Coordinates of C-alpha atoms and ligand atoms in Angstrom, one line a residue:
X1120 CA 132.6 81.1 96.0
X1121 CA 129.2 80.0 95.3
X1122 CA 127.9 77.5 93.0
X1123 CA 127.1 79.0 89.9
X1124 CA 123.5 78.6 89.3
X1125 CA 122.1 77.9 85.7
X1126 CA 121.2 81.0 83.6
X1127 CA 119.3 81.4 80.5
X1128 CA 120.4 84.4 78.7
X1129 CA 123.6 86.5 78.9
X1130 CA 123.5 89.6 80.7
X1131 CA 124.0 91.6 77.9
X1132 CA 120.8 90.3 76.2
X1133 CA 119.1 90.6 79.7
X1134 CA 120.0 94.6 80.1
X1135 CA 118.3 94.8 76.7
X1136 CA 115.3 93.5 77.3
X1137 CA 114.8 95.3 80.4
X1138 CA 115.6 98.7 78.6
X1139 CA 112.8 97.6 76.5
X1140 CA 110.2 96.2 78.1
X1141 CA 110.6 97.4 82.1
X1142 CA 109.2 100.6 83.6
X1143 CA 111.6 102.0 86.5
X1144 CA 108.6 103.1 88.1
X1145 CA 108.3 100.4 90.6
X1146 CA 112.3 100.3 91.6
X1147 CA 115.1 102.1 93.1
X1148 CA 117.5 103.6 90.7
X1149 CA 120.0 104.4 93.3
X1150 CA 122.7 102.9 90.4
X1151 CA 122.0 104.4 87.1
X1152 CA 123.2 100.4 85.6
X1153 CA 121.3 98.0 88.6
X1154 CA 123.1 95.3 89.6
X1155 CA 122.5 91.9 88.6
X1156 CA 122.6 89.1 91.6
X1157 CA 122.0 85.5 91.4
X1158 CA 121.5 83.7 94.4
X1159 CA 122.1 84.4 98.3
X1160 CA 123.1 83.1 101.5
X1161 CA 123.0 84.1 105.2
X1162 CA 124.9 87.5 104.8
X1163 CA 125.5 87.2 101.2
X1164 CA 124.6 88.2 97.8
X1165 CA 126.4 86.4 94.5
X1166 CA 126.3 87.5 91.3
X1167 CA 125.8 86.0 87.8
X1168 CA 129.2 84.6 88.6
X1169 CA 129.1 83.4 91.4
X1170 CA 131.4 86.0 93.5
X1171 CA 130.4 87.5 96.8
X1172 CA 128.8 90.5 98.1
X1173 CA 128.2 90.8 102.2
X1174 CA 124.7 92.8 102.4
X1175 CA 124.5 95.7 104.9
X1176 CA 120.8 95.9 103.4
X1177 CA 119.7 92.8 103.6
X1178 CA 116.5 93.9 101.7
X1179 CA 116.1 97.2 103.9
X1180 CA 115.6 94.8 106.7
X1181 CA 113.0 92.7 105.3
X1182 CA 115.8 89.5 105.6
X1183 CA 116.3 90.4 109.2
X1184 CA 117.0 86.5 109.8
X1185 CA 119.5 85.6 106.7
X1186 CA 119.1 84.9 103.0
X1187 CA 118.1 81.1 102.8
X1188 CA 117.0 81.0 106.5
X1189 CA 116.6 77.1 106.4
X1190 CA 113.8 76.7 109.2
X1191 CA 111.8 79.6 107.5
X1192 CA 112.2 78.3 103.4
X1193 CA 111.4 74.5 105.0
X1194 CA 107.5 75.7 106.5
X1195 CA 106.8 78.0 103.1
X1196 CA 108.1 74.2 101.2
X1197 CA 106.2 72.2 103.6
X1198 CA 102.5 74.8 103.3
X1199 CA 104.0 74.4 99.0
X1200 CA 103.1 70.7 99.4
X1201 CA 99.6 71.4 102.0
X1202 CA 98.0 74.2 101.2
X1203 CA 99.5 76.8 99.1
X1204 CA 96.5 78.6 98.0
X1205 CA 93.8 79.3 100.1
X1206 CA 90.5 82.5 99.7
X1207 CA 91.1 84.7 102.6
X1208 CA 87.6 84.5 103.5
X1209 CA 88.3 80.7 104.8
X1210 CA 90.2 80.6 107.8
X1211 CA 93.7 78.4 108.2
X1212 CA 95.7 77.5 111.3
X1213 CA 98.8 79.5 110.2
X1214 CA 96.7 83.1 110.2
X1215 CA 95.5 82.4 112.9
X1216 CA 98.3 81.4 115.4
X1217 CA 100.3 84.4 113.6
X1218 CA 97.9 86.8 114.8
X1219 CA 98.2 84.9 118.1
X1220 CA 101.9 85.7 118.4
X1221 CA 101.2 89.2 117.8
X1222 CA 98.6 89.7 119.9
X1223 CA 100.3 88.2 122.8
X1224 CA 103.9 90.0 121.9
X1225 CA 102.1 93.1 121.7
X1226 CA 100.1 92.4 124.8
X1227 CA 103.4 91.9 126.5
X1228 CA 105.5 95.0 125.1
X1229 CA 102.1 97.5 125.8
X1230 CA 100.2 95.5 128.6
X1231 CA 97.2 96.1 125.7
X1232 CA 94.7 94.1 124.6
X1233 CA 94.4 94.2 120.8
X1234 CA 93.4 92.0 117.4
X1235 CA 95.7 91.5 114.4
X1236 CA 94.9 91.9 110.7
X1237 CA 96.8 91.1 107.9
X1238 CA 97.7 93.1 104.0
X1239 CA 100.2 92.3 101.5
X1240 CA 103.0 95.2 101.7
X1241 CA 103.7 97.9 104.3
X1242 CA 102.1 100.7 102.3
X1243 CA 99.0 99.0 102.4
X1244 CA 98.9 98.0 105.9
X1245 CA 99.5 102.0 106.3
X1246 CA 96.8 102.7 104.4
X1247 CA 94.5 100.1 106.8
X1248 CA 95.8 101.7 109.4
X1249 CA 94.5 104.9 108.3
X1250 CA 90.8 103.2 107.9
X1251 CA 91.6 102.0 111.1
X1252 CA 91.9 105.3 112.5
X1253 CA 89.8 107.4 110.3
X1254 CA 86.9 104.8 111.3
X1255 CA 87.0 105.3 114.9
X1256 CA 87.6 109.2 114.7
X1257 CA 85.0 109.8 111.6
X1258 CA 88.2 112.6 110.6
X1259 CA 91.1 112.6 108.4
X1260 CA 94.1 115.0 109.2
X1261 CA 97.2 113.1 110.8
X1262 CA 100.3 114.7 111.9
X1263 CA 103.9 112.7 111.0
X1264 CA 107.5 113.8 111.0
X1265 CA 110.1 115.2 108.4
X1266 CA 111.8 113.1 107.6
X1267 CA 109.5 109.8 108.3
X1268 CA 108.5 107.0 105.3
X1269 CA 105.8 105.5 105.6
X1270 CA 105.2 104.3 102.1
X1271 CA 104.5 105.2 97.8
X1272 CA 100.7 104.5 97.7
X1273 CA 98.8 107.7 97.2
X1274 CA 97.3 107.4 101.0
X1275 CA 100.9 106.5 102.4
X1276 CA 102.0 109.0 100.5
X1277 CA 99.9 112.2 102.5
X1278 CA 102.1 111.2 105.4
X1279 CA 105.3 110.4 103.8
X1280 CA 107.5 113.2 104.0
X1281 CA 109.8 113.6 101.1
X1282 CA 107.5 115.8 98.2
X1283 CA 109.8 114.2 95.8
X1284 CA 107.5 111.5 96.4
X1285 CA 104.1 113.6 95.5
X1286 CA 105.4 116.2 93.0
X1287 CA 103.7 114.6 90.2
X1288 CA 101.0 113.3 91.1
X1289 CA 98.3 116.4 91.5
X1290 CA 96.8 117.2 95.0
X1291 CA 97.4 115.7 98.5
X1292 CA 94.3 117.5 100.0
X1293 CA 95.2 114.8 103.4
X1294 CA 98.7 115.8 103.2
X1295 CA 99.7 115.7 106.7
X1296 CA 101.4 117.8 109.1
X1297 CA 104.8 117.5 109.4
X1298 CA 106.9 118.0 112.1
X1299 CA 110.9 117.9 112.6
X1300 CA 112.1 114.5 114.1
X1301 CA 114.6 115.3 116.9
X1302 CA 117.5 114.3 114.5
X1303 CA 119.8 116.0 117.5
X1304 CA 123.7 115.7 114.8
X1305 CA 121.6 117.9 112.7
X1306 CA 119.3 119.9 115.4
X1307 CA 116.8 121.4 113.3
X1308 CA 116.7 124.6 115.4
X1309 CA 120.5 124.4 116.0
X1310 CA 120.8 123.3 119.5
X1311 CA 122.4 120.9 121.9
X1312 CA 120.6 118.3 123.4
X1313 CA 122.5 118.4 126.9
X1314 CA 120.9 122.5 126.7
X1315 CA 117.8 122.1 124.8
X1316 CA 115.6 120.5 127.2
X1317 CA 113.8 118.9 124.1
X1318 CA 112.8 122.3 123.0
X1319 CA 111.7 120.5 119.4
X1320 CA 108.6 118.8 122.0
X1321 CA 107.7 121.6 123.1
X1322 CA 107.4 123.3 120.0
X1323 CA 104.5 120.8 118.8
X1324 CA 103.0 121.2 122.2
X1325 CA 103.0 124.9 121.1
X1326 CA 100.4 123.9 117.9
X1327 CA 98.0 123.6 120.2
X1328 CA 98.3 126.7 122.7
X1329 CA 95.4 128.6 120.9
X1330 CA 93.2 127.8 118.3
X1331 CA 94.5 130.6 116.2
X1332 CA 97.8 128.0 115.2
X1333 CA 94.7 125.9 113.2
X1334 CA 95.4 122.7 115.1
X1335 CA 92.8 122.8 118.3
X1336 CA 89.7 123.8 119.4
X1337 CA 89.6 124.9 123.4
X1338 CA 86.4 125.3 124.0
X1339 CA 85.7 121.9 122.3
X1340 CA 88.9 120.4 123.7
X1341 CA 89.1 118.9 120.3
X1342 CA 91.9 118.7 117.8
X1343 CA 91.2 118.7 113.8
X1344 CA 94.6 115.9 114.0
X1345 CA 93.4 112.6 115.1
X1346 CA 96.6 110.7 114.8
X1347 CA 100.1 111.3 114.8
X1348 CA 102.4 108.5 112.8
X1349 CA 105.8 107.6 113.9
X1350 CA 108.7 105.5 113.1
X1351 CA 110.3 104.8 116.4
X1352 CA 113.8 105.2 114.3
X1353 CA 113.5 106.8 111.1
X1354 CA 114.5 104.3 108.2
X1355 CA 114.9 105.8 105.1
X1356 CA 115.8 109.3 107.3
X1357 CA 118.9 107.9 107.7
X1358 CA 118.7 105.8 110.8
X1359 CA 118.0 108.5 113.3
X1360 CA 117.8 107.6 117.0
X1361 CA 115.5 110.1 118.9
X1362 CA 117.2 110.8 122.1
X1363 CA 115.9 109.2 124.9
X1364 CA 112.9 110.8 126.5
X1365 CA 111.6 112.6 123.3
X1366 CA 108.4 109.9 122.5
X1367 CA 107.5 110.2 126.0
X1368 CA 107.0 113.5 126.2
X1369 CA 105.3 113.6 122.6
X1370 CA 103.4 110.7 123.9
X1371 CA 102.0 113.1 126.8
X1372 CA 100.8 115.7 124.4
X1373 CA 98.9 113.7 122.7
X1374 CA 97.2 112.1 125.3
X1375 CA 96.2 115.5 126.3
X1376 CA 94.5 116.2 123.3
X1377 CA 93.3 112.6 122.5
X1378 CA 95.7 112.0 119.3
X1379 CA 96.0 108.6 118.6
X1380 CA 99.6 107.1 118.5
X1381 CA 100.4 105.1 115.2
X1382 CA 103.8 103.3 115.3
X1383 CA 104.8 102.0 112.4
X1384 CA 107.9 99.3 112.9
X1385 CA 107.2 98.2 108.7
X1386 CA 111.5 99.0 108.9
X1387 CA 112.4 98.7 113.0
X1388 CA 110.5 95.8 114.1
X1389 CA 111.1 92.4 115.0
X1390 CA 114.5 92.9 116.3
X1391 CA 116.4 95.5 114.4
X1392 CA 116.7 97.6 117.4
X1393 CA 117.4 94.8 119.8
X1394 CA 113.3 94.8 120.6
X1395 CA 110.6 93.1 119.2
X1396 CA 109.1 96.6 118.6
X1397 CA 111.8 99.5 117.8
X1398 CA 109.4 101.2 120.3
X1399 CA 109.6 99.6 123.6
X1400 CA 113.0 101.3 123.9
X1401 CA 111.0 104.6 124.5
X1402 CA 108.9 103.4 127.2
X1403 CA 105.3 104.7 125.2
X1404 CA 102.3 102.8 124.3
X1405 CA 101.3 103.3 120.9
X1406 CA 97.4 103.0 119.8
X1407 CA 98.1 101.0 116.3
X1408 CA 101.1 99.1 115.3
X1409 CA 102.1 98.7 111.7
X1410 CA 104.7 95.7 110.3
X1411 CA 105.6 93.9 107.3
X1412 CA 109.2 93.6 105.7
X1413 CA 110.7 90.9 108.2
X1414 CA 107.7 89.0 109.4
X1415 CA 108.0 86.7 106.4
X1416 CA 112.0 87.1 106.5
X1417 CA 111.3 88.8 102.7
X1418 CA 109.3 85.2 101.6
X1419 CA 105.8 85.8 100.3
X1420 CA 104.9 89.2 102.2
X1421 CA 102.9 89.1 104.5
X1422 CA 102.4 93.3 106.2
X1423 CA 99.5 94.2 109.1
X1424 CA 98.3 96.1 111.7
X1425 CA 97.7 95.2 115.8
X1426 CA 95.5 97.5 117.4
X1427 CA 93.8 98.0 120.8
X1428 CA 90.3 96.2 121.0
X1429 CA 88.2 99.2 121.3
X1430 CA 89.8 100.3 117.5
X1431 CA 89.5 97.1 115.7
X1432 CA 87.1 94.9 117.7
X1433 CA 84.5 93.5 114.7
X1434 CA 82.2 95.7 116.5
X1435 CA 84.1 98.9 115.5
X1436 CA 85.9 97.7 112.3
X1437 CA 83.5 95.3 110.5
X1438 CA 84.1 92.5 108.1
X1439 CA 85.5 93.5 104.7
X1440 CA 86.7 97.3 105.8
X1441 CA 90.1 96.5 104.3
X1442 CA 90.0 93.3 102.3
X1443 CA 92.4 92.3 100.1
X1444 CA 92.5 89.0 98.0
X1445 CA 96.6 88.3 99.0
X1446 CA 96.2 89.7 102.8
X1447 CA 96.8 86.5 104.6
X1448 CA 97.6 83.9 102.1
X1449 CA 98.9 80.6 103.0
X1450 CA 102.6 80.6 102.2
X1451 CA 102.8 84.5 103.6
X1452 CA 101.3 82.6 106.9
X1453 CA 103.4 80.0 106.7
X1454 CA 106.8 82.1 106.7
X1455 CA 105.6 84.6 109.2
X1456 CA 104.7 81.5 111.7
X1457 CA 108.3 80.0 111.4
X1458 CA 109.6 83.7 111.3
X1459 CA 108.1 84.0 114.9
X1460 CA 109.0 80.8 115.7
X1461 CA 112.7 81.1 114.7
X1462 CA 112.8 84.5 116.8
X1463 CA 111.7 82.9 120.1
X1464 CA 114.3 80.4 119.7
X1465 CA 117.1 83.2 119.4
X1466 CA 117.5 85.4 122.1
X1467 CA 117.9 88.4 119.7
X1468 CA 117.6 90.9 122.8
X1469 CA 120.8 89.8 124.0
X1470 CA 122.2 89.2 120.9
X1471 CA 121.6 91.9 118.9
X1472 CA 122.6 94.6 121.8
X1473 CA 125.8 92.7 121.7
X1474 CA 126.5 92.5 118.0
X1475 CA 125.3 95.9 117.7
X1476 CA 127.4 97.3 120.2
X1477 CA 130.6 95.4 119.2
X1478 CA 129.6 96.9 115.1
X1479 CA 129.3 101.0 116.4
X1480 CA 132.3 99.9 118.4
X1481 CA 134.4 99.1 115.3
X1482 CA 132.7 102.1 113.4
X1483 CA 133.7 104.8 115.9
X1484 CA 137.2 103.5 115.4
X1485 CA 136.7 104.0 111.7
X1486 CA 135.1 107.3 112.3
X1487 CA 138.8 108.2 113.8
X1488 CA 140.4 107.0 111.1
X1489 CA 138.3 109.0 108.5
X1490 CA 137.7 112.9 108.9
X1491 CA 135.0 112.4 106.0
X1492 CA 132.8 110.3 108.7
X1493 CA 130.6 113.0 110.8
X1494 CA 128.9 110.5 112.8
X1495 CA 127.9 107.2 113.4
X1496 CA 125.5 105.8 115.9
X1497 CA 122.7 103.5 116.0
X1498 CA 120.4 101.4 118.1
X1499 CA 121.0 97.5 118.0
X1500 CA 121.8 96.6 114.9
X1501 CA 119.9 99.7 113.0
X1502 CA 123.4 101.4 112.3
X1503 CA 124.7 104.6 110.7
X1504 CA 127.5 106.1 108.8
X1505 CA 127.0 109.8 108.2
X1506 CA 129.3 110.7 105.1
X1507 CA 130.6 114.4 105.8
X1508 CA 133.1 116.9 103.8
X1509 CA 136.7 116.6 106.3
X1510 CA 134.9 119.6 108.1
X1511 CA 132.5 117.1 109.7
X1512 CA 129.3 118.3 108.9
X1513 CA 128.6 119.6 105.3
X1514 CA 126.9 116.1 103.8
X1515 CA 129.5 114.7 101.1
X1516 CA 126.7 112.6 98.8
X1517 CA 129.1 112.7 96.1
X1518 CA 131.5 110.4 98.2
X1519 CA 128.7 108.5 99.8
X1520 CA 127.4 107.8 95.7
X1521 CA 131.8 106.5 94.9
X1522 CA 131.7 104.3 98.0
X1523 CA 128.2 102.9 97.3
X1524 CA 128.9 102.2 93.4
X1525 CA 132.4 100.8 94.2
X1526 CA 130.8 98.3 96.5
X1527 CA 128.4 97.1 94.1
X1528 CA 131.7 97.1 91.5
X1529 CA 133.2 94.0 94.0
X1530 CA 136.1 92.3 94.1
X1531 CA 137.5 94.6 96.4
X1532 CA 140.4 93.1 98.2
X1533 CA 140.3 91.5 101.7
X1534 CA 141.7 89.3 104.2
X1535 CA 138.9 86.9 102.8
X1536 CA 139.5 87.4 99.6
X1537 CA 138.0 89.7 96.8
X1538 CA 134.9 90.9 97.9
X1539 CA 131.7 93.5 97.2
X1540 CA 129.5 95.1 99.3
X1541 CA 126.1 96.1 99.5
X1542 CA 125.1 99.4 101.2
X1543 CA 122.1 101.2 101.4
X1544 CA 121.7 105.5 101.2
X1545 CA 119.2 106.5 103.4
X1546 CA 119.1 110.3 104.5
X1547 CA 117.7 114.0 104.1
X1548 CA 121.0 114.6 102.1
X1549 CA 121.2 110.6 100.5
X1550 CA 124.6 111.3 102.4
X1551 CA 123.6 108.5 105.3
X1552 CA 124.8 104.7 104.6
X1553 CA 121.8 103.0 107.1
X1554 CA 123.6 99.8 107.8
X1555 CA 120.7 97.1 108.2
X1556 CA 123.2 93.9 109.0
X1557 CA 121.6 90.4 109.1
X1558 CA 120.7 90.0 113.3
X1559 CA 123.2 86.6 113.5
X1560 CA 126.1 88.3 111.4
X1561 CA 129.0 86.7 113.7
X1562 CA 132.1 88.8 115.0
X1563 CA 134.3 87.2 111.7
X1564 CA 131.8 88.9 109.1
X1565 CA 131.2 92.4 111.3
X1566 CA 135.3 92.8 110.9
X1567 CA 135.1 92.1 107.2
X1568 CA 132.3 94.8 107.1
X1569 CA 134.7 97.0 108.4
X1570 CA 137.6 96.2 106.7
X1571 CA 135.6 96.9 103.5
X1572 CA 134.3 99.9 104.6
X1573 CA 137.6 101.3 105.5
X1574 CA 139.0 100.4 102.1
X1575 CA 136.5 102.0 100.3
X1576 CA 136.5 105.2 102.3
X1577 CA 140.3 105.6 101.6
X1578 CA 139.9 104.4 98.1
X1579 CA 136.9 106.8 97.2
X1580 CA 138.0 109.5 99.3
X1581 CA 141.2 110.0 97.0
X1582 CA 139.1 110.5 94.0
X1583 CA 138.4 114.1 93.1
Ligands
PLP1491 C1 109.0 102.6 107.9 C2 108.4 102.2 106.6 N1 107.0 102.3 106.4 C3 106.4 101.9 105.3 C4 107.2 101.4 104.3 C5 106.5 100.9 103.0 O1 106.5 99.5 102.9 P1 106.4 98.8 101.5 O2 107.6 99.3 100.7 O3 106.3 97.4 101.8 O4 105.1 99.3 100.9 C6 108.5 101.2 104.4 C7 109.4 100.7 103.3 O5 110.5 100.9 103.2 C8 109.2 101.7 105.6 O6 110.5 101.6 105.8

């Protein structure tokens, strides 16, 4: 058990003062009473009293490295006591031997050369991004996939897929074109991927076959699309791994009609796959890179955008295109430096393949033992449990909803004593638990994951 921190008012008189004085607007209300926690550690959570929760969230991968990651917390104390405050027009060491990293990490994942800048939160680097593109293209119409997130602001919201997300706020006249992400459980034109031939790539080569389908000019050899945005692995999708030769392929049909490539790894990068980018599994070379989440291990954020020279050179994107007053500020720097130092100390491609492969491992079991499960797979430690009726495939989100507010409800027994746990619902049919581990969780806390999991699936799955 944890040390009970101090606390100032009761919960009771805390619930009330949120009711009254806290819009929902800028949270998740996956619970319709949100949880309370107090403090964290490495894997887990504790609440107001002090009682554990392991985190299969771990801030929707934004804590990649663990809660309290002492070599990250000590630089952000250290640049507390330097320089915690610093105009973004001045230049520190920290920005600039983050961008460094980056450059260089990207240099060696693409063989590109490329600059790095620097926002606040993933939205907004998507939104630069967009400048970024829109800039070198002098057009605005970008393709992106069902099923992808790429953020709430009103730009990150025209290539954000779910309408849910733009229903109310008037027009999207940018809204993009959207295309279905090979998601091969659910096939979205019902076929098999050892017959298909990736018949879902063709099908957006097939946008361009005349200019009649509104997408391509031949005589111009010019496409009104100028980008195409991807996740690499959709995140809030529900953790869907493209099969293997899909972004190559997609990759070549752009080329063809000079779409740029935008990759956005705000959810997959920095090791959650197993790579540095979620992308480098897939053996393509995207244009523009987007991050943020995990760079600062969830310390002051710190989001951005690498792109090739010949985008973002000062030449092409001058001074000021995207500022922002909290893009790179000092203690954001400071965490992403240790962040990257920490990672080149790790080995997380080794590790992470491992741990990953040992965690489906232990799922497929549980998969066996529960005819609710459909499917579970995942790429390094970007896992997923695919909540089903006992047929298999009909998405259960009323069980998924039980086991996810049972976990929250903790002290569920286990070999380690009472215990909650924190899940995440990701998913076209919120039926998807997208299982986002801490990259060290050891072999000890991966079989307590399980042993929870299985619990609550037989627990839940008795209720009617
Ligand atoms: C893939 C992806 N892109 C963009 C975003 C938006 O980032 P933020 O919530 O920091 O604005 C997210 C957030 O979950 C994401 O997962």
């Amino acid at each position: 058990m944890n040390q009970i921190p101090e606390t100032r008012l009761t919960e009771a008189a805390l619930r009330e003062k949120e009711a009254q004085y806290c819009s929902h607007g800028d949270t998740v209300h996956y619970s319709p009473i949100p949880k309370i926690f107090q403090s964290c550690e490495g894997t887990f959570l504790y609440d107001r009293e002090g009682k554990p929760y392991l985190d299969l969230q771990m801030w929707y991968s934004a804590v990649n490295f663990g809660y309290h990651n002492t070599y990250i917390v000590d630089a952000v104390q250290a640049q507390l006591e330097r320089l915690p405050q610093l105009a973004c027009q001045y230049l520190h060491e920290e920005k600039i031997l983050v961008a460094e990293r980056l450059a260089i990490e990207s240099g060696r994942a693409f063989g590109t050369n490329g600059r790095v800048q620097f926002n606040v939160g993933g939205s907004q680097a998507i939104e630069d991004s967009m400048k970024l593109v829109r800039n070198a293209t002098g057009k605005s119409l970008f393709m992106a996939f069902m099923g992808g997130y790429h953020g709430r602001t009103l730009g990150a919201s025209e290539i954000t897929s779910s309408y849910r997300y733009r229903r109310r706020f008037g027009h999207f006249s940018n809204r993009a074109h959207f295309v279905p992400f090979p998601y091969c459980f659910r096939c979205p034109y019902g076929m098999k991927l050892e017959s298909c031939d990736y018949y879902c790539a063709d099908q957006v080569e097939r946008l361009f076959e005349t200019e009649f389908n509104s997408f391509w000019d031949a005589k111009a050899e010019e496409s009104e699309f100028i980008a195409f945005y991807v996740e690499p692995v959709l995140g809030t999708g529900g953790y869907v791994v493209p099969p293997p030769d899909y972004f190559r392929r997609l990759k070549t049909i752009l080329d063809e009609r000079k779409i740029l490539l935008v990759d956005d790894e705000i959810q997959m990068g920095f090791f959650r796959t197993g790579k540095f980018w979620a992308i480098e599994h897939f053996g393509v070379t995207p244009n523009i890179v987007v991050f943020g989440k995990a760079l600062t291990n969830g310390l002051n954020p710190i989001s951005g955008v690498w792109a090739e020279e010949s985008l973002i050179s000062p030449q092409a994107f001058p001074p000021g295109s995207t500022h922002s007053t909290f893009s790179s500020n000092p203690l954001g720097t400071a965490a992403a430096l240790a962040t990257l130092e920490w990672i080149e100390q790790q080995d997380y491609e080794r590790k992470v393949a491992e741990s990953g492969a040992y965690f489906l491992e232990q799922l497929e079991d549980l998969k066996k033992r529960h005819a609710v499960i459909g499917d579970v797979s995942g790429l390094g430690l970007a896992l997923r449990i695919e909540v089903t009726q006992a047929d298999g495939f009909t998405p259960n989100k009323a069980l998924t909803d039980r086991i996810f507010e049972r976990g929250l409800a903790g002290g569920i027994p286990t070999s380690r004593g009472p215990m909650g746990l924190v899940l995440d619902v990701g998913g076209y049919y919120k039926n998807v638990f997208t299982l986002a581990p801490y990259l060290d969780i050891a072999r000890d806390e991966i079989d307590l994951a399980v042993e929870l999991l299985d619990r609550l699936f037989t627990e839940c799955a008795e209720q009617p």
